[in-house]
Short mmCIF file of N, CA and C in Angstrom, two decimals:
data_model
loop_
_atom_site.label_atom_id
_atom_site.label_comp_id
_atom_site.label_asym_id
_atom_site.label_seq_id
_atom_site.Cartn_x
_atom_site.Cartn_y
_atom_site.Cartn_z
N MET E 1 4.83 -140.09 66.01
CA MET E 1 5.80 -141.04 66.32
C MET E 1 6.75 -141.17 65.07
N LEU E 2 5.95 -141.35 63.83
CA LEU E 2 6.79 -141.58 62.66
C LEU E 2 7.36 -140.43 62.09
N ARG E 3 6.81 -139.27 62.56
CA ARG E 3 7.53 -138.19 62.10
C ARG E 3 8.80 -137.85 63.11
N TRP E 4 9.00 -138.22 64.00
CA TRP E 4 10.09 -138.34 65.20
C TRP E 4 10.99 -139.29 64.65
N TRP E 5 10.73 -140.32 64.06
CA TRP E 5 11.67 -141.29 63.41
C TRP E 5 12.38 -140.92 62.33
N VAL E 6 11.57 -140.31 61.44
CA VAL E 6 11.97 -139.78 60.31
C VAL E 6 12.93 -138.73 60.29
N ALA E 7 12.73 -137.86 61.36
CA ALA E 7 13.66 -136.78 61.68
C ALA E 7 14.90 -137.10 62.17
N PHE E 8 14.68 -138.19 63.21
CA PHE E 8 15.92 -138.93 63.70
C PHE E 8 16.79 -139.60 62.80
N GLU E 9 16.21 -140.30 61.79
CA GLU E 9 16.94 -140.73 60.59
C GLU E 9 17.53 -140.01 59.68
N ALA E 10 16.93 -138.85 59.47
CA ALA E 10 17.41 -137.90 58.45
C ALA E 10 18.67 -137.16 59.42
N ALA E 11 18.56 -136.94 60.40
CA ALA E 11 19.67 -136.24 61.25
C ALA E 11 20.90 -137.20 61.20
N LEU E 12 20.70 -138.39 61.40
CA LEU E 12 21.58 -139.66 61.50
C LEU E 12 22.33 -139.67 60.28
N TYR E 13 21.87 -139.63 59.21
CA TYR E 13 22.53 -139.91 57.85
C TYR E 13 23.09 -138.59 57.11
N THR E 14 22.45 -137.52 57.50
CA THR E 14 22.86 -136.34 56.99
C THR E 14 23.73 -135.38 57.61
N ARG E 15 24.23 -136.02 58.70
CA ARG E 15 25.09 -135.33 59.49
C ARG E 15 26.51 -134.73 58.71
N GLY E 16 26.97 -133.71 59.13
CA GLY E 16 28.12 -133.08 58.28
C GLY E 16 29.30 -133.72 58.75
N ASP E 17 30.33 -132.89 58.30
CA ASP E 17 31.73 -133.17 58.83
C ASP E 17 32.30 -132.62 59.97
N ARG E 18 31.40 -131.92 60.84
CA ARG E 18 31.85 -131.24 61.83
C ARG E 18 32.74 -132.09 62.89
N GLY E 19 33.74 -131.71 63.44
CA GLY E 19 34.71 -132.30 64.20
C GLY E 19 35.63 -133.22 63.35
N GLN E 20 35.60 -133.10 62.05
CA GLN E 20 36.45 -134.26 61.38
C GLN E 20 37.89 -133.41 61.34
N ALA E 21 37.97 -132.20 61.05
CA ALA E 21 39.15 -131.57 61.22
C ALA E 21 39.92 -131.76 62.69
N THR E 22 39.27 -131.62 63.56
CA THR E 22 39.75 -131.78 64.98
C THR E 22 40.20 -133.29 65.10
N ALA E 23 39.49 -134.03 64.74
CA ALA E 23 40.07 -135.56 64.67
C ALA E 23 41.34 -135.97 63.86
N GLU E 24 41.33 -135.25 62.73
CA GLU E 24 42.64 -135.35 61.85
C GLU E 24 43.62 -134.87 62.64
N TYR E 25 43.42 -133.52 63.17
CA TYR E 25 44.68 -132.76 64.03
C TYR E 25 44.99 -133.83 65.11
N ALA E 26 44.13 -134.28 65.68
CA ALA E 26 44.54 -135.33 67.04
C ALA E 26 45.29 -136.40 66.36
N LEU E 27 45.07 -137.13 65.31
CA LEU E 27 45.92 -138.05 64.78
C LEU E 27 47.19 -137.69 64.29
N VAL E 28 47.36 -136.53 63.78
CA VAL E 28 48.70 -135.85 63.44
C VAL E 28 49.44 -135.65 64.56
N VAL E 29 48.87 -135.14 65.69
CA VAL E 29 49.52 -134.86 66.93
C VAL E 29 50.12 -136.15 67.42
N LEU E 30 49.36 -137.16 67.51
CA LEU E 30 49.55 -138.48 68.09
C LEU E 30 50.76 -139.21 67.13
N GLY E 31 50.66 -138.92 66.09
CA GLY E 31 51.63 -139.36 65.18
C GLY E 31 53.17 -138.86 65.38
N ALA E 32 53.08 -137.34 65.60
CA ALA E 32 54.29 -136.43 65.66
C ALA E 32 54.77 -136.95 67.01
N ALA E 33 54.00 -137.09 68.22
CA ALA E 33 54.43 -137.42 69.47
C ALA E 33 54.87 -138.85 69.35
N ALA E 34 54.61 -139.82 68.45
CA ALA E 34 55.16 -141.29 68.53
C ALA E 34 56.55 -141.03 67.78
N VAL E 35 56.62 -140.48 66.72
CA VAL E 35 57.97 -140.20 66.06
C VAL E 35 58.95 -139.53 67.01
N ALA E 36 58.37 -138.45 67.75
CA ALA E 36 59.45 -137.64 68.66
C ALA E 36 59.83 -138.97 69.85
N MET E 37 58.92 -139.69 70.18
CA MET E 37 59.42 -140.73 71.24
C MET E 37 60.35 -141.69 70.44
N LEU E 38 60.20 -142.05 69.45
CA LEU E 38 61.17 -142.95 68.89
C LEU E 38 62.46 -142.18 68.68
N LEU E 39 62.37 -141.10 68.22
CA LEU E 39 63.59 -140.35 68.16
C LEU E 39 64.52 -140.04 69.34
N ILE E 40 63.65 -139.81 70.55
CA ILE E 40 64.16 -139.60 71.95
C ILE E 40 64.92 -140.94 72.31
N ALA E 41 64.17 -142.08 72.04
CA ALA E 41 64.69 -143.37 72.47
C ALA E 41 65.92 -143.63 71.73
N TRP E 42 66.05 -143.36 70.38
CA TRP E 42 67.10 -143.73 69.52
C TRP E 42 68.19 -142.85 70.10
N ALA E 43 68.00 -141.66 70.34
CA ALA E 43 69.12 -140.73 70.80
C ALA E 43 69.84 -140.96 72.22
N THR E 44 68.97 -141.55 73.01
CA THR E 44 69.39 -141.84 74.34
C THR E 44 70.09 -143.24 74.25
N THR E 45 69.86 -144.00 73.48
CA THR E 45 70.37 -145.35 73.51
C THR E 45 71.70 -145.54 72.68
N THR E 46 71.95 -144.43 71.61
CA THR E 46 73.10 -144.24 71.01
C THR E 46 73.91 -143.16 71.20
N GLY E 47 75.37 -143.11 71.18
CA GLY E 47 76.05 -142.03 71.34
C GLY E 47 76.13 -141.07 70.06
N LYS E 48 75.46 -141.25 69.19
CA LYS E 48 75.39 -140.37 67.97
C LYS E 48 75.47 -139.03 68.21
N VAL E 49 74.20 -138.68 68.94
CA VAL E 49 73.83 -137.25 69.10
C VAL E 49 75.07 -136.54 69.91
N SER E 50 75.68 -137.06 70.88
CA SER E 50 76.52 -136.39 71.68
C SER E 50 77.83 -136.41 70.65
N THR E 51 78.12 -137.39 69.83
CA THR E 51 79.18 -137.21 68.89
C THR E 51 78.96 -136.20 67.80
N LEU E 52 77.73 -135.94 67.39
CA LEU E 52 77.38 -135.07 66.35
C LEU E 52 77.80 -133.56 67.00
N LEU E 53 77.23 -133.32 68.27
CA LEU E 53 77.35 -132.11 68.98
C LEU E 53 78.74 -131.81 69.26
N ASN E 54 79.47 -132.81 69.69
CA ASN E 54 81.04 -132.63 69.77
C ASN E 54 81.83 -132.22 68.55
N LYS E 55 81.37 -132.83 67.40
CA LYS E 55 81.87 -132.33 66.15
C LYS E 55 81.58 -131.05 65.59
N MET E 56 80.38 -130.61 66.00
CA MET E 56 79.88 -129.34 65.51
C MET E 56 80.62 -128.27 66.38
N VAL E 57 80.74 -128.61 67.76
CA VAL E 57 81.43 -127.64 68.64
C VAL E 57 82.91 -127.59 68.25
N ASP E 58 83.53 -128.61 67.99
CA ASP E 58 85.01 -128.51 67.54
C ASP E 58 85.18 -127.87 66.35
N SER E 59 84.25 -128.08 65.22
CA SER E 59 84.22 -127.27 64.05
C SER E 59 84.26 -125.91 64.38
N VAL E 60 83.24 -125.40 65.11
CA VAL E 60 83.11 -124.05 65.33
C VAL E 60 84.39 -123.41 66.05
N ALA E 61 84.89 -124.14 67.00
CA ALA E 61 86.14 -123.87 67.74
C ALA E 61 87.31 -123.54 66.85
N ASP E 62 87.32 -124.60 65.86
CA ASP E 62 88.46 -124.59 65.10
C ASP E 62 88.41 -123.34 64.03
N ARG E 63 87.26 -122.89 63.78
CA ARG E 63 87.13 -121.69 62.80
C ARG E 63 87.51 -120.43 63.53
N ILE E 64 87.46 -120.33 64.87
CA ILE E 64 87.88 -119.20 65.80
C ILE E 64 89.32 -118.79 65.77
N PRO E 65 89.69 -117.78 65.37
CA PRO E 65 91.22 -117.42 65.41
C PRO E 65 91.73 -117.17 66.74
#
């Protein structure tokens, strides 16, 4: 019984970093999704994106002879 407990305790305290990269990637993806949601919310509530696109199209159209 003691041998089992020692093996269990050793496995518990000496576990590696397996899965740590996966968790970090998941946090980065969640952060990127949150930023994208904020950007989409800002773009839909303000007219600045459509104004920017209109200016870009007008600028390109003015350069065409």
